[in-house]
Amino acid sequence: MLQNSRLLQSSPQHFHNPPKLPSQAQTLPDPSANPAFKPVKFSRRELALCANSSLLLLLGSHSFANPSKALAEETQGAKSSSPAQSCSDKQPTKRAFLDISIDGEPSGRIVIGLYGDDSPAGAARFSNLVSGAAGISYRRKEFVKIMPNYVQHSGVRSYGVDVELASRTGSDLTNQNLTEEWEREFEKCPGTKNLAGTVGIIVRNPSKPPPNLKLVARQGKLEIDQEEVVKDPNATEFVISIKDSPELDASTLVIGTVLEGMEVVKRIGEVKTVNENTSSPYFRVAKLIGDKRAVVAERGFNRPYSKVLVTNCGLVE
């Protein structure tokens, strides 16, 4: 600070700018006439410090001349390379339709665009089920859950006649590589995936507990085996989001979007359902002790009182 104050008191002749020439009416002051006027001497170190300070001020004024513009360019570049933008620009490659009835009354048609390029395995599974190419279809199957943000279809069963019909065409009602596709999409697209109007198939159970370990004897040797407590879904149940549904992201692979008939989906969402009763102390105690009645009751929560049915389905040519 003391050095800077001495620099400010110095004469301008020590800098590169030339001194201003006096006019004819002016005369140069006589240093001998003013005893307070004394020449100031600088060391080489002081001159070096002065030069460096001037250079820093010059560079600083040049770099931050327009900080708002630089910030705007940086933000625009980040937005252009953001993966979220590419995730929202999916284009349908194929169209499917679902004809819906509520309590036997026709309610309209839902047309769905399938993302064959972005979710090829999931779109193929849904396409084969609506067209009947899998040996079984969504025809005559019901919507079994109605939530404030989405509606859920029951899909096809992993046992009985459905499996027998599917086996005739060589179809395997398992997850196959759908879980891997969900994992890739989950990492690729940050934020909410199941947005309003999207269609997704349930490929995993996020609340599935870890397998139980048990000791078994095989060929005279004791081995540790894993017993699955709850089975994974068969990746045929599908949901249609009425609103943004981040609660589905941990279990559902987005395979398409509603192109027409969103009013039909909202009509399904207005059907009255069985009230959820998970806050009841009796239910919580029953579930805590493993009472099967609590499990059965929980399955019935949010089920529609009316029969919401897919009367017909297929691909739109």
PDB file of N, CA, C and O in Angstrom, residues 60-73:
ATOM      1  N   GLY A  60      -7.432  -7.519 -17.234  1.00  0.00           N
ATOM      2  CA  GLY A  60      -8.699  -7.678 -16.526  1.00  0.00           C
ATOM      3  C   GLY A  60      -9.825  -6.951 -17.199  1.00  0.00           C
ATOM      4  O   GLY A  60     -10.938  -7.450 -17.332  1.00  0.00           O
ATOM      5  N   SER A  61      -9.559  -5.724 -17.673  1.00  0.00           N
ATOM      6  CA  SER A  61     -10.613  -4.963 -18.343  1.00  0.00           C
ATOM      7  C   SER A  61     -11.003  -5.602 -19.658  1.00  0.00           C
ATOM      8  O   SER A  61     -12.140  -5.543 -20.093  1.00  0.00           O
ATOM      9  N   HIS A  62     -10.065  -6.302 -20.316  1.00  0.00           N
ATOM     10  CA  HIS A  62     -10.370  -6.948 -21.597  1.00  0.00           C
ATOM     11  C   HIS A  62     -11.171  -8.240 -21.401  1.00  0.00           C
ATOM     12  O   HIS A  62     -12.097  -8.531 -22.141  1.00  0.00           O
ATOM     13  N   SER A  63     -10.828  -9.033 -20.352  1.00  0.00           N
ATOM     14  CA  SER A  63     -11.464 -10.331 -20.154  1.00  0.00           C
ATOM     15  C   SER A  63     -12.883 -10.197 -19.650  1.00  0.00           C
ATOM     16  O   SER A  63     -13.747 -10.993 -19.975  1.00  0.00           O
ATOM     17  N   PHE A  64     -13.132  -9.199 -18.838  1.00  0.00           N
ATOM     18  CA  PHE A  64     -14.446  -9.075 -18.219  1.00  0.00           C
ATOM     19  C   PHE A  64     -15.214  -7.880 -18.752  1.00  0.00           C
ATOM     20  O   PHE A  64     -16.014  -7.272 -18.062  1.00  0.00           O
ATOM     21  N   ALA A  65     -14.947  -7.551 -19.995  1.00  0.00           N
ATOM     22  CA  ALA A  65     -15.659  -6.421 -20.585  1.00  0.00           C
ATOM     23  C   ALA A  65     -17.140  -6.696 -20.687  1.00  0.00           C
ATOM     24  O   ALA A  65     -17.950  -5.808 -20.486  1.00  0.00           O
ATOM     25  N   ASN A  66     -17.490  -7.952 -20.983  1.00  0.00           N
ATOM     26  CA  ASN A  66     -18.908  -8.302 -21.097  1.00  0.00           C
ATOM     27  C   ASN A  66     -19.136  -9.663 -20.455  1.00  0.00           C
ATOM     28  O   ASN A  66     -19.274 -10.672 -21.143  1.00  0.00           O
ATOM     29  N   PRO A  67     -19.147  -9.747 -19.110  1.00  0.00           N
ATOM     30  CA  PRO A  67     -19.283 -11.049 -18.453  1.00  0.00           C
ATOM     31  C   PRO A  67     -20.632 -11.701 -18.705  1.00  0.00           C
ATOM     32  O   PRO A  67     -20.745 -12.908 -18.745  1.00  0.00           O
ATOM     33  N   SER A  68     -21.693 -10.919 -18.849  1.00  0.00           N
ATOM     34  CA  SER A  68     -23.017 -11.495 -19.076  1.00  0.00           C
ATOM     35  C   SER A  68     -23.076 -12.234 -20.401  1.00  0.00           C
ATOM     36  O   SER A  68     -23.700 -13.281 -20.528  1.00  0.00           O
ATOM     37  N   LYS A  69     -22.388 -11.694 -21.433  1.00  0.00           N
ATOM     38  CA  LYS A  69     -22.380 -12.351 -22.736  1.00  0.00           C
ATOM     39  C   LYS A  69     -21.630 -13.671 -22.668  1.00  0.00           C
ATOM     40  O   LYS A  69     -22.066 -14.680 -23.223  1.00  0.00           O
ATOM     41  N   ALA A  70     -20.492 -13.692 -21.947  1.00  0.00           N
ATOM     42  CA  ALA A  70     -19.730 -14.934 -21.821  1.00  0.00           C
ATOM     43  C   ALA A  70     -20.526 -15.993 -21.073  1.00  0.00           C
ATOM     44  O   ALA A  70     -20.518 -17.166 -21.429  1.00  0.00           O
ATOM     45  N   LEU A  71     -21.238 -15.560 -20.018  1.00  0.00           N
ATOM     46  CA  LEU A  71     -22.052 -16.492 -19.254  1.00  0.00           C
ATOM     47  C   LEU A  71     -23.181 -17.055 -20.100  1.00  0.00           C
ATOM     48  O   LEU A  71     -23.508 -18.239 -20.031  1.00  0.00           O
ATOM     49  N   ALA A  72     -23.789 -16.209 -20.919  1.00  0.00           N
ATOM     50  CA  ALA A  72     -24.883 -16.658 -21.783  1.00  0.00           C
ATOM     51  C   ALA A  72     -24.397 -17.668 -22.804  1.00  0.00           C
ATOM     52  O   ALA A  72     -25.070 -18.663 -23.090  1.00  0.00           O
ATOM     53  N   GLU A  73     -23.188 -17.439 -23.362  1.00  0.00           N
ATOM     54  CA  GLU A  73     -22.637 -18.384 -24.333  1.00  0.00           C
ATOM     55  C   GLU A  73     -22.324 -19.720 -23.674  1.00  0.00           C
ATOM     56  O   GLU A  73     -22.547 -20.779 -24.257  1.00  0.00           O
TER      57      GLU A  73
END
